[in-house]
PDB file of C-alpha atoms in Angstrom:
ATOM      1  CA  MET A 725     213.919 -26.036-195.981  1.00 47.00           C
ATOM      2  CA  LYS A 726     214.078 -29.470-197.509  1.00 40.00           C
ATOM      3  CA  ARG A 727     212.192 -32.362-195.980  1.00 41.00           C
ATOM      4  CA  ILE A 728     214.301 -34.505-193.704  1.00 43.00           C
ATOM      5  CA  ALA A 729     213.838 -38.232-194.040  1.00 37.00           C
ATOM      6  CA  LEU A 730     212.704 -39.610-190.714  1.00 36.00           C
ATOM      7  CA  ALA A 731     214.001 -43.153-190.449  1.00 35.00           C
ATOM      8  CA  VAL A 732     213.379 -43.670-186.771  1.00 31.00           C
ATOM      9  CA  ALA A 733     216.580 -45.541-185.959  1.00 33.00           C
ATOM     10  CA  ALA A 734     217.475 -47.341-182.789  1.00 31.00           C
ATOM     11  CA  LEU A 735     218.213 -44.182-180.855  1.00 33.00           C
ATOM     12  CA  ALA A 736     216.393 -45.201-177.723  1.00 32.00           C
ATOM     13  CA  ALA A 737     219.743 -45.787-176.053  1.00 33.00           C
ATOM     14  CA  ALA A 738     220.759 -42.217-176.840  1.00 36.00           C
ATOM     15  CA  THR A 739     217.621 -40.950-175.150  1.00 36.00           C
ATOM     16  CA  THR A 740     218.061 -42.811-171.884  1.00 37.00           C
ATOM     17  CA  ALA A 741     216.095 -40.982-169.262  1.00 39.00           C
ATOM     18  CA  ALA A 742     217.157 -39.584-165.941  1.00 39.00           C
ATOM     19  CA  PRO A 743     216.797 -41.840-162.879  1.00 41.00           C
ATOM     20  CA  ALA A 744     213.262 -43.099-162.407  1.00 38.00           C
ATOM     21  CA  ALA A 745     212.755 -41.266-159.137  1.00 39.00           C
ATOM     22  CA  ALA A 746     213.496 -37.946-160.848  1.00 43.00           C
ATOM     23  CA  GLN A 747     211.264 -38.740-163.829  1.00 48.00           C
ATOM     24  CA  SER A 748     208.223 -39.738-161.818  1.00 58.00           C
ATOM     25  CA  ALA A 749     207.903 -36.268-160.295  1.00 82.00           C
ATOM     26  CA  CYS A 750     208.813 -34.344-163.440  1.00 95.00           C
ATOM     27  CA  THR A 751     206.063 -32.257-165.035  1.00 97.00           C
ATOM     28  CA  ARG A 752     205.894 -29.410-167.511  1.00 97.00           C
ATOM     29  CA  GLU A 753     204.752 -27.164-164.678  1.00 97.00           C
ATOM     30  CA  LEU A 754     207.863 -28.013-162.647  1.00 97.00           C
ATOM     31  CA  LEU A 755     210.174 -27.364-165.600  1.00 98.00           C
ATOM     32  CA  GLN A 756     208.413 -24.123-166.514  1.00 97.00           C
ATOM     33  CA  GLY A 757     209.002 -22.990-162.948  1.00 97.00           C
ATOM     34  CA  ILE A 758     212.711 -23.798-163.313  1.00 98.00           C
ATOM     35  CA  ALA A 759     212.856 -21.872-166.600  1.00 98.00           C
ATOM     36  CA  ASP A 760     211.126 -18.886-165.012  1.00 98.00           C
ATOM     37  CA  SER A 761     213.477 -19.001-162.032  1.00 98.00           C
ATOM     38  CA  TRP A 762     216.473 -18.924-164.393  1.00 98.00           C
ATOM     39  CA  VAL A 763     215.142 -15.749-166.014  1.00 97.00           C
ATOM     40  CA  GLY A 764     214.634 -14.334-162.534  1.00 97.00           C
ATOM     41  CA  ALA A 765     218.240 -15.187-161.659  1.00 97.00           C
ATOM     42  CA  LEU A 766     219.526 -13.427-164.779  1.00 95.00           C
ATOM     43  CA  THR A 767     217.410 -10.382-163.951  1.00 95.00           C
ATOM     44  CA  ALA A 768     218.656 -10.263-160.367  1.00 95.00           C
ATOM     45  CA  GLY A 769     222.272 -11.062-161.198  1.00 94.00           C
ATOM     46  CA  THR A 770     222.270 -13.975-158.739  1.00 96.00           C
ATOM     47  CA  PRO A 771     220.592 -17.388-158.549  1.00 96.00           C
ATOM     48  CA  TYR A 772     220.361 -17.314-154.759  1.00 94.00           C
ATOM     49  CA  GLY A 773     216.839 -16.728-153.560  1.00 94.00           C
ATOM     50  CA  LYS A 774     215.636 -17.159-157.153  1.00 96.00           C
ATOM     51  CA  MET A 775     216.364 -20.817-157.963  1.00 97.00           C
ATOM     52  CA  ASN A 776     215.986 -24.088-156.131  1.00 96.00           C
ATOM     53  CA  LEU A 777     219.611 -25.115-156.549  1.00 95.00           C
ATOM     54  CA  GLY A 778     221.085 -28.479-155.679  1.00 89.00           C
ATOM     55  CA  GLU A 779     223.321 -28.794-152.629  1.00 88.00           C
ATOM     56  CA  TRP A 780     226.307 -28.926-154.967  1.00 91.00           C
ATOM     57  CA  VAL A 781     225.778 -27.379-158.407  1.00 94.00           C
ATOM     58  CA  GLU A 782     227.820 -28.618-161.343  1.00 95.00           C
ATOM     59  CA  PHE A 783     228.182 -25.553-163.554  1.00 96.00           C
ATOM     60  CA  ARG A 784     229.519 -25.839-167.087  1.00 96.00           C
ATOM     61  CA  GLN A 785     230.159 -22.954-169.470  1.00 95.00           C
ATOM     62  CA  ASN A 786     230.757 -23.454-173.185  1.00 95.00           C
ATOM     63  CA  LEU A 787     230.880 -27.241-172.681  1.00 93.00           C
ATOM     64  CA  ASP A 788     233.693 -26.981-170.140  1.00 93.00           C
ATOM     65  CA  SER A 789     233.915 -26.611-166.374  1.00 93.00           C
ATOM     66  CA  GLY A 790     232.989 -23.133-165.198  1.00 92.00           C
ATOM     67  CA  PHE A 791     232.284 -21.055-162.111  1.00 93.00           C
ATOM     68  CA  MET A 792     228.757 -19.948-161.325  1.00 93.00           C
ATOM     69  CA  SER A 793     230.145 -17.156-159.140  1.00 90.00           C
ATOM     70  CA  GLU A 794     231.868 -15.658-162.193  1.00 91.00           C
ATOM     71  CA  PHE A 795     228.857 -16.008-164.464  1.00 91.00           C
ATOM     72  CA  PHE A 796     226.498 -14.413-161.941  1.00 92.00           C
ATOM     73  CA  ASP A 797     228.373 -11.249-160.979  1.00 88.00           C
ATOM     74  CA  MET A 798     225.591  -9.748-158.817  1.00 89.00           C
ATOM     75  CA  THR A 799     224.851  -7.210-161.567  1.00 87.00           C
ATOM     76  CA  PRO A 800     221.123  -7.026-162.445  1.00 90.00           C
ATOM     77  CA  LYS A 801     220.377  -7.512-166.130  1.00 91.00           C
ATOM     78  CA  THR A 802     217.473  -6.586-168.372  1.00 91.00           C
ATOM     79  CA  VAL A 803     216.123  -9.657-170.153  1.00 92.00           C
ATOM     80  CA  ASP A 804     214.702  -8.456-173.479  1.00 88.00           C
ATOM     81  CA  TRP A 805     213.414 -11.844-174.634  1.00 88.00           C
ATOM     82  CA  HIS A 806     213.442 -15.486-173.646  1.00 92.00           C
ATOM     83  CA  ASN A 807     212.057 -18.768-174.841  1.00 92.00           C
ATOM     84  CA  ALA A 808     211.733 -22.068-172.971  1.00 95.00           C
ATOM     85  CA  MET A 809     211.394 -25.704-173.975  1.00 96.00           C
ATOM     86  CA  LEU A 810     210.619 -28.507-171.545  1.00 98.00           C
ATOM     87  CA  ASP A 811     211.719 -32.160-171.571  1.00 98.00           C
ATOM     88  CA  THR A 812     209.897 -34.245-168.963  1.00 97.00           C
ATOM     89  CA  THR A 813     211.690 -37.451-170.026  1.00 97.00           C
ATOM     90  CA  VAL A 814     215.109 -36.311-168.799  1.00 97.00           C
ATOM     91  CA  CYS A 815     213.674 -33.525-166.599  1.00 98.00           C
ATOM     92  CA  LYS A 816     215.542 -30.693-168.294  1.00 98.00           C
ATOM     93  CA  ALA A 817     214.561 -27.228-169.478  1.00 98.00           C
ATOM     94  CA  VAL A 818     216.272 -25.106-172.105  1.00 98.00           C
ATOM     95  CA  VAL A 819     216.066 -21.327-171.943  1.00 97.00           C
ATOM     96  CA  GLU A 820     217.270 -19.088-174.775  1.00 94.00           C
ATOM     97  CA  SER A 821     217.643 -15.444-173.776  1.00 92.00           C
ATOM     98  CA  VAL A 822     218.657 -12.029-175.027  1.00 89.00           C
ATOM     99  CA  TYR A 823     219.644  -9.649-172.245  1.00 88.00           C
ATOM    100  CA  GLN A 824     221.576  -6.447-171.626  1.00 85.00           C
ATOM    101  CA  ASP A 825     224.861  -6.855-169.752  1.00 80.00           C
ATOM    102  CA  LYS A 826     226.496  -3.556-168.803  1.00 77.00           C
ATOM    103  CA  GLY A 827     224.920  -1.893-171.815  1.00 79.00           C
ATOM    104  CA  GLN A 828     225.819  -4.634-174.284  1.00 81.00           C
ATOM    105  CA  PRO A 829     223.325  -7.157-175.670  1.00 83.00           C
ATOM    106  CA  ARG A 830     224.149 -10.808-175.091  1.00 85.00           C
ATOM    107  CA  LEU A 831     222.624 -14.059-176.184  1.00 88.00           C
ATOM    108  CA  ILE A 832     222.691 -17.141-174.040  1.00 93.00           C
ATOM    109  CA  ALA A 833     221.339 -20.663-174.141  1.00 95.00           C
ATOM    110  CA  ALA A 834     221.066 -22.710-170.952  1.00 98.00           C
ATOM    111  CA  GLN A 835     220.239 -26.359-170.317  1.00 98.00           C
ATOM    112  CA  LEU A 836     218.905 -26.745-166.766  1.00 98.00           C
ATOM    113  CA  THR A 837     218.591 -30.184-165.182  1.00 97.00           C
ATOM    114  CA  ASN A 838     216.304 -30.926-162.260  1.00 97.00           C
ATOM    115  CA  GLY A 839     218.258 -33.310-160.027  1.00 92.00           C
ATOM    116  CA  PHE A 840     217.246 -35.107-156.851  1.00 86.00           C
ATOM    117  CA  PHE A 841     218.034 -32.143-154.588  1.00 90.00           C
ATOM    118  CA  GLY A 842     217.414 -29.199-156.913  1.00 95.00           C
ATOM    119  CA  VAL A 843     218.712 -27.751-160.170  1.00 97.00           C
ATOM    120  CA  SER A 844     222.066 -29.269-161.186  1.00 96.00           C
ATOM    121  CA  PRO A 845     223.894 -29.506-163.492  1.00 96.00           C
ATOM    122  CA  ILE A 846     223.598 -26.161-165.288  1.00 97.00           C
ATOM    123  CA  ASP A 847     225.065 -25.878-168.796  1.00 97.00           C
ATOM    124  CA  VAL A 848     225.341 -22.473-170.479  1.00 97.00           C
ATOM    125  CA  LEU A 849     226.656 -21.284-173.826  1.00 95.00           C
ATOM    126  CA  VAL A 850     227.802 -17.677-173.734  1.00 89.00           C
ATOM    127  CA  PRO A 851     229.304 -16.130-176.896  1.00 84.00           C
ATOM    128  CA  ALA A 852     230.986 -12.749-177.013  1.00 74.00           C
ATOM    129  CA  ALA A 853     228.704  -9.732-176.732  1.00 67.00           C
ATOM    130  CA  ALA A 854     226.829  -8.764-179.895  1.00 62.00           C
ATOM    131  CA  THR A 855     227.455  -5.419-181.556  1.00 59.00           C
ATOM    132  CA  ASP A 856     223.908  -4.199-181.007  1.00 63.00           C
ATOM    133  CA  THR A 857     220.534  -5.416-179.858  1.00 62.00           C
ATOM    134  CA  ALA A 858     219.208  -5.831-183.398  1.00 66.00           C
ATOM    135  CA  ALA A 859     222.120  -8.128-184.274  1.00 65.00           C
ATOM    136  CA  ALA A 860     221.494 -10.174-181.157  1.00 63.00           C
ATOM    137  CA  ARG A 861     217.773 -10.475-181.794  1.00 64.00           C
ATOM    138  CA  ALA A 862     218.351 -11.495-185.397  1.00 64.00           C
ATOM    139  CA  GLN A 863     219.894 -14.742-184.162  1.00 63.00           C
ATOM    140  CA  PHE A 864     216.876 -15.544-181.984  1.00 66.00           C
ATOM    141  CA  PRO A 865     213.847 -14.444-184.053  1.00 62.00           C
ATOM    142  CA  THR A 866     210.568 -13.888-182.248  1.00 61.00           C
ATOM    143  CA  ASP A 867     208.919 -17.181-183.057  1.00 63.00           C
ATOM    144  CA  THR A 868     205.496 -18.132-181.768  1.00 68.00           C
ATOM    145  CA  TRP A 869     205.761 -21.822-181.057  1.00 81.00           C
ATOM    146  CA  GLY A 870     202.383 -23.124-180.038  1.00 89.00           C
ATOM    147  CA  PRO A 871     201.725 -26.775-179.204  1.00 94.00           C
ATOM    148  CA  ILE A 872     201.681 -29.256-182.072  1.00 94.00           C
ATOM    149  CA  PRO A 873     198.257 -30.963-182.349  1.00 93.00           C
ATOM    150  CA  GLU A 874     198.529 -34.189-180.386  1.00 93.00           C
ATOM    151  CA  THR A 875     197.755 -36.429-183.365  1.00 93.00           C
ATOM    152  CA  GLN A 876     200.512 -34.739-185.393  1.00 93.00           C
ATOM    153  CA  ARG A 877     203.312 -34.836-182.828  1.00 94.00           C
ATOM    154  CA  MET A 878     206.541 -36.626-183.610  1.00 95.00           C
ATOM    155  CA  ASP A 879     207.933 -38.836-180.891  1.00 95.00           C
ATOM    156  CA  ARG A 880     211.257 -38.303-179.149  1.00 96.00           C
ATOM    157  CA  ALA A 881     213.251 -40.722-181.295  1.00 96.00           C
ATOM    158  CA  ALA A 882     211.918 -39.181-184.524  1.00 96.00           C
ATOM    159  CA  LEU A 883     212.820 -35.639-183.415  1.00 96.00           C
ATOM    160  CA  ILE A 884     216.346 -36.726-182.478  1.00 96.00           C
ATOM    161  CA  THR A 885     216.720 -38.507-185.829  1.00 94.00           C
ATOM    162  CA  ALA A 886     215.583 -35.348-187.634  1.00 93.00           C
ATOM    163  CA  ALA A 887     218.008 -33.180-185.668  1.00 94.00           C
ATOM    164  CA  ASN A 888     220.893 -35.535-186.411  1.00 93.00           C
ATOM    165  CA  ALA A 889     220.003 -35.473-190.104  1.00 92.00           C
ATOM    166  CA  TYR A 890     219.950 -31.666-190.052  1.00 92.00           C
ATOM    167  CA  LEU A 891     223.342 -31.503-188.324  1.00 91.00           C
ATOM    168  CA  ALA A 892     224.839 -34.027-190.747  1.00 89.00           C
ATOM    169  CA  ASP A 893     223.580 -31.949-193.678  1.00 84.00           C
ATOM    170  CA  LYS A 894     225.014 -28.699-192.292  1.00 77.00           C
ATOM    171  CA  GLN A 895     228.202 -30.060-190.737  1.00 74.00           C
ATOM    172  CA  PRO A 896     230.269 -32.706-192.653  1.00 79.00           C
ATOM    173  CA  ASP A 897     232.658 -33.152-189.722  1.00 75.00           C
ATOM    174  CA  GLU A 898     231.766 -35.258-186.704  1.00 76.00           C
ATOM    175  CA  VAL A 899     229.441 -33.520-184.268  1.00 82.00           C
ATOM    176  CA  LYS A 900     230.782 -34.278-180.808  1.00 83.00           C
ATOM    177  CA  ASN A 901     229.402 -34.220-177.271  1.00 86.00           C
ATOM    178  CA  ARG A 902     225.718 -34.003-178.174  1.00 92.00           C
ATOM    179  CA  GLN A 903     223.299 -33.124-175.382  1.00 95.00           C
ATOM    180  CA  TYR A 904     219.637 -33.382-176.397  1.00 97.00           C
ATOM    181  CA  VAL A 905     216.593 -31.690-174.885  1.00 98.00           C
ATOM    182  CA  VAL A 906     213.320 -32.653-176.596  1.00 98.00           C
ATOM    183  CA  ASP A 907     209.914 -30.997-176.240  1.00 97.00           C
ATOM    184  CA  GLU A 908     207.473 -33.161-178.179  1.00 97.00           C
ATOM    185  CA  THR A 909     204.543 -30.915-177.243  1.00 96.00           C
ATOM    186  CA  LEU A 910     206.088 -27.936-179.049  1.00 96.00           C
ATOM    187  CA  GLY A 911     207.906 -29.932-181.735  1.00 96.00           C
ATOM    188  CA  LEU A 912     211.240 -28.570-180.498  1.00 96.00           C
ATOM    189  CA  ILE A 913     214.641 -30.135-180.032  1.00 97.00           C
ATOM    190  CA  ASN A 914     217.739 -28.410-178.674  1.00 97.00           C
ATOM    191  CA  VAL A 915     221.227 -29.828-179.101  1.00 97.00           C
ATOM    192  CA  PHE A 916     224.354 -28.651-177.309  1.00 96.00           C
ATOM    193  CA  ALA A 917     227.361 -29.972-179.205  1.00 93.00           C
ATOM    194  CA  LYS A 918     230.749 -29.135-180.657  1.00 91.00           C
ATOM    195  CA  LEU A 919     230.436 -28.199-184.322  1.00 88.00           C
ATOM    196  CA  ALA A 920     233.760 -27.648-186.077  1.00 85.00           C
ATOM    197  CA  GLY A 921     235.261 -27.609-182.601  1.00 87.00           C
ATOM    198  CA  LYS A 922     233.042 -24.746-181.419  1.00 90.00           C
ATOM    199  CA  PRO A 923     230.530 -25.097-178.566  1.00 93.00           C
ATOM    200  CA  THR A 924     227.166 -24.602-180.262  1.00 93.00           C
ATOM    201  CA  SER A 925     223.469 -24.629-179.409  1.00 94.00           C
ATOM    202  CA  VAL A 926     221.027 -25.564-182.168  1.00 94.00           C
ATOM    203  CA  THR A 927     217.268 -25.415-181.645  1.00 95.00           C
ATOM    204  CA  LEU A 928     214.935 -26.785-184.310  1.00 95.00           C
ATOM    205  CA  ARG A 929     211.162 -26.470-184.644  1.00 94.00           C
ATOM    206  CA  ILE A 930     210.046 -29.497-186.666  1.00 93.00           C
ATOM    207  CA  GLU A 931     206.547 -29.908-188.039  1.00 90.00           C
ATOM    208  CA  GLY A 932     205.454 -32.848-190.152  1.00 87.00           C
ATOM    209  CA  GLY A 933     209.040 -33.885-190.772  1.00 87.00           C
ATOM    210  CA  GLN A 934     210.126 -30.428-191.931  1.00 90.00           C
ATOM    211  CA  VAL A 935     212.395 -27.962-190.185  1.00 91.00           C
ATOM    212  CA  ARG A 936     210.324 -24.782-189.866  1.00 90.00           C
ATOM    213  CA  ALA A 937     212.656 -22.649-187.715  1.00 90.00           C
ATOM    214  CA  VAL A 938     216.266 -22.753-186.530  1.00 91.00           C
ATOM    215  CA  HIS A 939     218.067 -20.940-183.718  1.00 90.00           C
ATOM    216  CA  THR A 940     221.854 -21.330-183.772  1.00 90.00           C
ATOM    217  CA  LEU A 941     224.231 -19.945-181.180  1.00 90.00           C
ATOM    218  CA  ALA A 942     227.956 -20.624-181.542  1.00 88.00           C
ATOM    219  CA  VAL A 943     230.782 -19.618-179.225  1.00 87.00           C
TER     220      VAL A 943
END
């Protein structure tokens, strides 16, 4: 893919962190635990007993209000694959998954926020079921994303600038309602947004200013 110019613009305001009290206790270990608990909830068909949920969980599906009780229908699922990225600045984890739901493969992307009292809000993008497992897996290739060497890592603002440039190149219309999760350690950025009016998740692996891998999930 072509090199994306990285003019690190004044995007610090767009990357405003979560409240300081939440940030101070946020670690990669904490977020990895949240990601793992989400996979456990999918496997069990319920988040209860699997996740440290907030007292009141704001649950959004496809960038709109949703019902967690409808999403988790108490039916255990087989998770074939998942991938996590961790953002300690805003204390959020993203988990991309492929799982079997009543015999049909499904893809899902979830942004999980660690709040003051537990995980909330939860944002999920859930498209229609894929035709077969191979078709589902083709959208989320098995990528091995190891840590970027510390001296070569791009900072948060640069990764957001690169993602915005990528979206502008692929989508001439305005990209609305952007929600960023940035993992500088892995060189990953995930964006939940409306592209051409469709709720979409885009994950980019960026190395040295170049997009090396893309996962796109559109509803």
